[in-house]
Coordinates of C-alpha atoms in Angstrom, one line a residue:
M509 CA -7.9 2.2 -26.3
K510 CA -5.0 2.3 -23.9
T511 CA -2.4 -0.4 -24.2
L512 CA -2.2 -1.1 -20.5
T513 CA -4.3 -0.6 -17.4
I514 CA -2.5 -0.8 -14.1
S515 CA -4.8 -1.2 -11.1
V516 CA -3.1 -0.1 -7.9
A517 CA -4.4 -1.6 -4.7
A518 CA -4.2 1.3 -2.2
Y519 CA -5.1 1.0 1.5
N520 CA -3.3 3.3 4.0
V521 CA -0.2 3.5 1.8
E522 CA 0.5 7.3 2.1
K523 CA 4.2 6.4 3.0
T524 CA 4.8 4.3 -0.1
L525 CA 2.2 5.4 -2.7
D526 CA 4.3 8.3 -4.0
K527 CA 7.1 6.0 -5.0
T528 CA 4.6 3.6 -6.6
L529 CA 2.9 6.3 -8.7
E530 CA 6.1 8.1 -9.6
S531 CA 7.4 4.9 -11.2
F532 CA 4.6 5.2 -13.7
N533 CA 4.9 9.0 -14.2
D534 CA 6.7 9.3 -17.5
A535 CA 5.4 11.4 -20.4
R536 CA 6.5 8.8 -22.8
V537 CA 3.7 6.4 -21.7
Y538 CA 0.9 8.8 -20.8
N539 CA -1.0 8.1 -23.9
D540 CA -0.7 4.3 -23.6
L541 CA -1.1 3.8 -19.9
E542 CA -4.1 4.0 -17.6
V543 CA -3.4 3.9 -13.8
L544 CA -6.4 3.2 -11.6
I545 CA -5.6 4.1 -8.0
V546 CA -8.2 2.1 -6.1
D547 CA -8.5 3.5 -2.6
D548 CA -9.9 0.8 -0.4
G549 CA -11.3 3.0 2.3
S550 CA -8.0 4.4 3.5
K551 CA -7.9 6.4 6.8
D552 CA -4.6 8.2 6.0
N553 CA -3.5 10.6 3.3
T554 CA -3.6 8.1 0.4
K555 CA -6.2 10.2 -1.3
L556 CA -4.1 13.3 -1.3
V557 CA -1.1 11.4 -2.8
A558 CA -3.3 9.9 -5.5
Q559 CA -4.9 13.2 -6.4
K560 CA -1.5 14.9 -6.8
Y561 CA -0.8 12.5 -9.7
E562 CA -4.3 13.0 -11.2
K563 CA -3.4 16.7 -11.5
I564 CA 0.0 15.9 -13.1
A565 CA -1.4 13.6 -15.8
P566 CA -5.2 13.4 -15.7
Q567 CA -5.2 11.4 -19.0
T568 CA -3.3 8.6 -17.2
F569 CA -4.0 8.7 -13.4
K570 CA -7.5 8.1 -12.1
Y571 CA -8.3 8.1 -8.4
V572 CA -11.1 5.7 -7.5
E573 CA -12.6 5.8 -4.0
K574 CA -14.5 2.9 -2.5
E575 CA -15.5 1.4 0.8
N576 CA -13.1 -1.0 2.4
G577 CA -13.5 -4.5 1.0
G578 CA -10.0 -6.0 1.0
H579 CA -7.5 -6.6 -1.7
G580 CA -9.8 -8.7 -3.8
S581 CA -12.3 -5.9 -4.0
T582 CA -9.7 -3.6 -5.4
I583 CA -9.0 -6.1 -8.1
N584 CA -12.7 -6.5 -8.9
K585 CA -13.1 -2.7 -9.1
G586 CA -10.1 -2.5 -11.3
I587 CA -11.4 -5.1 -13.7
S588 CA -14.8 -3.4 -13.9
L589 CA -13.3 0.0 -14.7
A590 CA -10.3 -0.9 -16.9
T591 CA -10.3 0.3 -20.5
G592 CA -6.9 -0.9 -21.6
K593 CA -6.2 -3.9 -23.7
Y594 CA -4.0 -5.5 -21.0
F595 CA -4.5 -5.5 -17.2
K596 CA -1.9 -5.6 -14.4
V597 CA -2.3 -5.4 -10.7
I598 CA 0.3 -3.6 -8.5
D599 CA 0.2 -3.2 -4.8
G600 CA 0.4 0.3 -3.4
D601 CA 3.6 -0.5 -1.5
D602 CA 5.4 -1.8 -4.6
W603 CA 6.6 -0.1 -7.8
V604 CA 7.9 -0.8 -11.2
D605 CA 11.2 -0.1 -12.9
T606 CA 10.3 2.9 -15.1
D607 CA 12.7 2.1 -17.9
A608 CA 11.4 -1.5 -18.0
L609 CA 7.8 -0.2 -18.0
I610 CA 8.5 2.0 -21.1
K611 CA 10.0 -1.1 -22.9
F612 CA 7.1 -3.3 -21.6
I613 CA 4.4 -1.0 -23.0
D614 CA 6.3 -0.8 -26.3
E615 CA 6.5 -4.6 -26.5
L616 CA 2.8 -4.9 -25.6
K617 CA 1.9 -3.0 -28.8
H618 CA 3.3 -5.9 -30.8
V619 CA 1.8 -8.7 -28.7
D620 CA -1.7 -10.2 -28.9
S621 CA -1.3 -13.1 -26.4
D622 CA -3.9 -13.7 -23.7
M623 CA -1.3 -13.7 -21.0
V624 CA 2.1 -11.9 -20.8
L625 CA 4.7 -12.9 -18.3
T626 CA 7.7 -10.9 -17.1
N627 CA 10.3 -11.2 -14.3
H628 CA 10.3 -9.4 -11.0
V629 CA 12.8 -8.2 -8.4
E630 CA 12.4 -8.9 -4.6
V631 CA 13.5 -5.8 -2.7
Y632 CA 14.5 -6.4 0.9
P633 CA 15.8 -3.6 3.2
N634 CA 19.4 -4.6 2.6
R635 CA 19.5 -6.6 -0.6
T636 CA 17.7 -7.4 -3.9
N637 CA 17.0 -10.6 -5.6
K638 CA 16.2 -11.0 -9.3
V639 CA 13.6 -13.7 -10.0
C640 CA 12.7 -15.4 -13.2
L641 CA 10.0 -18.1 -12.9
V642 CA 10.0 -19.1 -16.6
K643 CA 12.1 -21.8 -18.2
G644 CA 12.2 -23.0 -21.8
M645 CA 10.3 -20.0 -23.3
E646 CA 12.0 -17.8 -25.9
A647 CA 11.3 -14.1 -25.2
N648 CA 8.8 -12.3 -27.5
K649 CA 7.6 -15.6 -28.9
E650 CA 3.9 -16.7 -28.5
Y651 CA 3.2 -20.1 -27.0
T652 CA 0.1 -22.2 -26.3
W653 CA -0.4 -24.7 -23.5
N654 CA 0.4 -27.4 -26.1
N655 CA 4.0 -26.3 -26.3
D656 CA 6.8 -27.6 -24.1
F657 CA 8.0 -25.1 -21.5
D658 CA 8.1 -24.8 -17.7
I659 CA 6.5 -22.1 -15.7
K660 CA 7.4 -22.8 -12.1
R661 CA 4.4 -20.8 -11.0
V662 CA 2.6 -17.7 -12.0
V663 CA 2.6 -14.9 -9.4
L664 CA 0.9 -11.5 -9.3
H665 CA 4.2 -9.7 -10.0
T666 CA 4.8 -11.5 -13.2
L667 CA 1.3 -11.5 -14.7
T668 CA -0.4 -9.3 -17.2
V669 CA -3.6 -10.5 -18.9
K670 CA -6.1 -9.3 -21.5
I671 CA -8.9 -7.5 -19.7
E672 CA -11.5 -8.8 -22.1
L673 CA -10.9 -12.4 -20.8
L674 CA -11.4 -11.4 -17.2
K675 CA -14.6 -9.6 -18.0
K676 CA -15.9 -12.2 -20.4
N677 CA -15.5 -15.0 -17.8
N678 CA -16.9 -12.8 -15.0
V679 CA -13.8 -13.2 -12.9
H680 CA -14.6 -12.1 -9.3
I681 CA -12.1 -12.4 -6.5
T682 CA -13.0 -13.1 -2.9
E683 CA -13.4 -9.9 -0.9
N684 CA -12.6 -8.9 2.7
C685 CA -9.7 -11.3 2.8
F686 CA -5.9 -11.2 2.4
Y687 CA -3.8 -13.6 0.2
V688 CA -6.3 -13.5 -2.7
D689 CA -3.7 -12.7 -5.3
V690 CA -3.3 -16.5 -6.0
E691 CA -7.0 -16.8 -6.7
Y692 CA -6.7 -14.0 -9.2
V693 CA -3.6 -15.5 -10.8
V694 CA -5.1 -19.0 -11.2
W695 CA -8.2 -17.5 -12.8
A696 CA -6.1 -15.5 -15.2
T697 CA -4.0 -18.6 -16.1
Y698 CA -7.1 -20.7 -16.7
V699 CA -8.8 -18.2 -19.0
S700 CA -5.6 -17.7 -21.1
Q701 CA -4.8 -19.9 -24.0
T702 CA -1.8 -18.1 -25.5
I703 CA 1.3 -16.9 -23.6
T704 CA 4.2 -14.6 -24.4
Y705 CA 7.2 -14.1 -22.1
L706 CA 9.1 -10.8 -22.1
N707 CA 12.5 -10.8 -20.5
L708 CA 12.1 -7.7 -18.4
Y709 CA 12.5 -7.1 -14.7
L710 CA 9.5 -5.0 -14.4
Y711 CA 7.9 -5.4 -10.9
M712 CA 9.7 -4.3 -7.8
Y713 CA 8.3 -6.3 -4.9
R714 CA 9.0 -4.9 -1.5
L715 CA 9.7 -7.5 1.2
G716 CA 11.0 -7.6 4.8
S717 CA 8.6 -5.1 6.3
S718 CA 6.8 -6.0 9.6
D719 CA 3.5 -4.4 8.4
Q720 CA 3.1 -6.7 5.3
S721 CA 0.5 -9.5 5.2
V722 CA 3.3 -12.0 4.2
N723 CA 5.2 -11.3 7.4
K724 CA 5.1 -14.5 9.5
N725 CA 3.5 -12.9 12.6
N726 CA 0.8 -11.4 10.5
M727 CA 0.3 -14.6 8.6
L728 CA -0.2 -16.4 11.9
K729 CA -2.7 -13.8 13.0
N730 CA -4.6 -14.0 9.7
V731 CA -4.3 -17.8 9.2
G732 CA -8.1 -18.0 9.0
M733 CA -8.0 -15.9 5.8
Q734 CA -5.3 -18.3 4.5
E735 CA -7.7 -21.2 5.1
K736 CA -10.5 -19.4 3.4
V737 CA -8.4 -18.7 0.3
S738 CA -7.0 -22.3 0.3
Y739 CA -10.5 -23.8 0.3
Q740 CA -11.5 -21.5 -2.6
L741 CA -8.4 -22.5 -4.5
V742 CA -9.3 -26.2 -4.0
R743 CA -12.8 -25.5 -5.4
L744 CA -11.4 -23.7 -8.4
Y745 CA -8.8 -26.4 -9.2
D746 CA -11.6 -29.0 -9.0
K747 CA -13.8 -26.9 -11.3
F748 CA -11.0 -26.3 -13.8
T749 CA -10.0 -29.9 -13.8
N750 CA -13.6 -31.0 -14.5
N751 CA -13.9 -28.4 -17.3
G752 CA -10.7 -29.7 -18.8
M753 CA -7.2 -28.2 -19.1
K754 CA -4.2 -28.9 -21.2
P755 CA -1.5 -30.8 -19.3
N756 CA 0.9 -27.8 -19.2
Q757 CA -1.8 -25.5 -18.1
D758 CA -2.9 -27.9 -15.4
S759 CA 0.8 -28.2 -14.2
T760 CA 1.2 -24.4 -14.1
I761 CA -2.0 -23.9 -12.1
F762 CA -1.2 -26.7 -9.8
N763 CA 2.3 -25.4 -9.1
T764 CA 0.7 -22.0 -8.2
F765 CA -2.1 -23.5 -6.2
K766 CA -0.2 -26.0 -4.2
R767 CA 2.2 -23.3 -2.9
S768 CA -0.7 -21.6 -1.1
I769 CA -1.9 -24.8 0.5
G770 CA 1.6 -25.5 1.7
S771 CA 1.9 -21.9 2.9
T772 CA -1.1 -22.4 5.1
M773 CA 0.4 -25.6 6.6
R774 CA 3.7 -23.9 7.1
T775 CA 1.9 -21.1 9.1
Y776 CA 0.4 -23.7 11.4
L777 CA 3.9 -25.0 12.0
L778 CA 4.7 -21.8 13.9
L779 CA 2.2 -23.0 16.6
K780 CA 2.9 -25.5 19.4
T781 CA 3.3 -29.0 18.1
K782 CA 0.1 -30.4 19.4
V783 CA -2.0 -27.4 18.3
A784 CA -0.2 -27.4 14.9
K785 CA -1.0 -31.1 14.3
N786 CA -4.6 -30.6 15.2
K787 CA -5.0 -27.6 12.9
I788 CA -3.2 -29.2 10.0
T789 CA -5.3 -32.4 10.4
I790 CA -8.6 -30.5 10.3
F791 CA -7.4 -28.3 7.4
D792 CA -6.3 -31.3 5.4
Q793 CA -9.5 -33.2 6.1
N794 CA -11.5 -30.2 4.9
I795 CA -9.6 -30.2 1.7
H796 CA -10.4 -33.9 1.2
N797 CA -14.1 -33.1 1.9
I798 CA -14.2 -30.4 -0.7
S799 CA -12.4 -32.2 -3.4
E800 CA -11.0 -35.7 -3.6
V801 CA -9.2 -34.8 -6.9
S802 CA -7.4 -31.8 -5.3
Y803 CA -6.5 -33.8 -2.2
Q804 CA -4.9 -36.6 -4.1
R805 CA -3.1 -34.3 -6.5
L806 CA -1.6 -32.5 -3.5
N807 CA 0.3 -35.6 -2.6
D808 CA 2.6 -34.8 -5.5
D809 CA 4.0 -31.9 -3.5
R810 CA 7.0 -33.1 -1.5
F811 CA 6.3 -30.8 1.5
I812 CA 2.6 -31.7 1.8
H813 CA 3.4 -35.4 1.3
L814 CA 6.0 -35.2 4.1
I815 CA 3.4 -33.5 6.4
R816 CA 0.9 -36.2 5.7
S817 CA 3.3 -39.2 6.0
N818 CA 2.4 -41.8 8.6
N819 CA -0.7 -39.9 9.8
Y820 CA 1.3 -36.7 10.3
A821 CA 3.8 -38.5 12.5
L822 CA 6.8 -36.5 11.0
L823 CA 5.2 -33.2 11.8
P824 CA 7.3 -32.4 14.9
F825 CA 10.5 -33.0 12.8
T826 CA 9.2 -30.9 10.0
K827 CA 8.3 -28.2 12.5
I828 CA 11.8 -27.9 13.8
L829 CA 13.3 -27.8 10.3
Y830 CA 10.9 -25.0 9.3
R831 CA 11.6 -22.9 12.3
L832 CA 15.3 -23.1 11.5
W833 CA 14.5 -22.1 7.9
V834 CA 12.5 -19.1 9.1
L835 CA 15.2 -18.0 11.4
K836 CA 17.8 -18.1 8.6
Y837 CA 15.8 -16.8 5.6
G838 CA 12.8 -15.0 7.2
Y839 CA 10.1 -16.8 5.3

């Protein structure tokens, strides 16, 4: 059994995929690493780039061709085909630090936790930003949700999980939709009971490109998909709450889940004030209709609480502040 399976979501990424795959291409990890390059119906030369690496190291790189079904479908395909002990998702326009990957795989050989968390680096065109979302966890030590630590949130870039847990719990991510990485992350967090943090800056997350789904213009264009994912997250949080979670597990999932709900609301703030208020009101009411539990818990988030205040009366003020934020920071 391989130590790690990396599932690469690849759709029209001929310009970036070579950098992605080259970051895994080290003979020191060939025997421990499985890389599934899941081609989601690309129309460019993604296939040719992937097949180049299949020829270099066929024991490691595997090209998987499928009809277009969205990011979630590539995760689902990766889960179904993975043979490694651990499973990690990497987008075809991102990459890893190769030296960190070698250390990571070596560390994984001595770990048996359900979930393994690492750090990541945000890579902008003109700067980088190292990000650690874990506090109060000693590196290389196993924790359970009964322990006292603070995970600000779990994101795709930080997460590695035992594949057997995903398969055993029939984890299936929404297809034909953007922004489903949070759905995958909350599922992985829910099915995991033990956690180990490794202090490695492994994932290199590319930001600042106009063609990314997290670009504000694209988010506005695809806000319907944000809604769809948000509603699914509400259903999942309601389900997980009813099934029972440890307080720290609940807090970690909530911190991850609420960010997506807030992100959808922030996207609406890019619209004209009257339209934004109408959209947010309907969106928020739909959340309430789906789950009273989730709706009430979301009041704990300062931004969502501010939006809801006095029947959304502060929305115009919030809208101005958010536009200034976007102009300054770009997100």
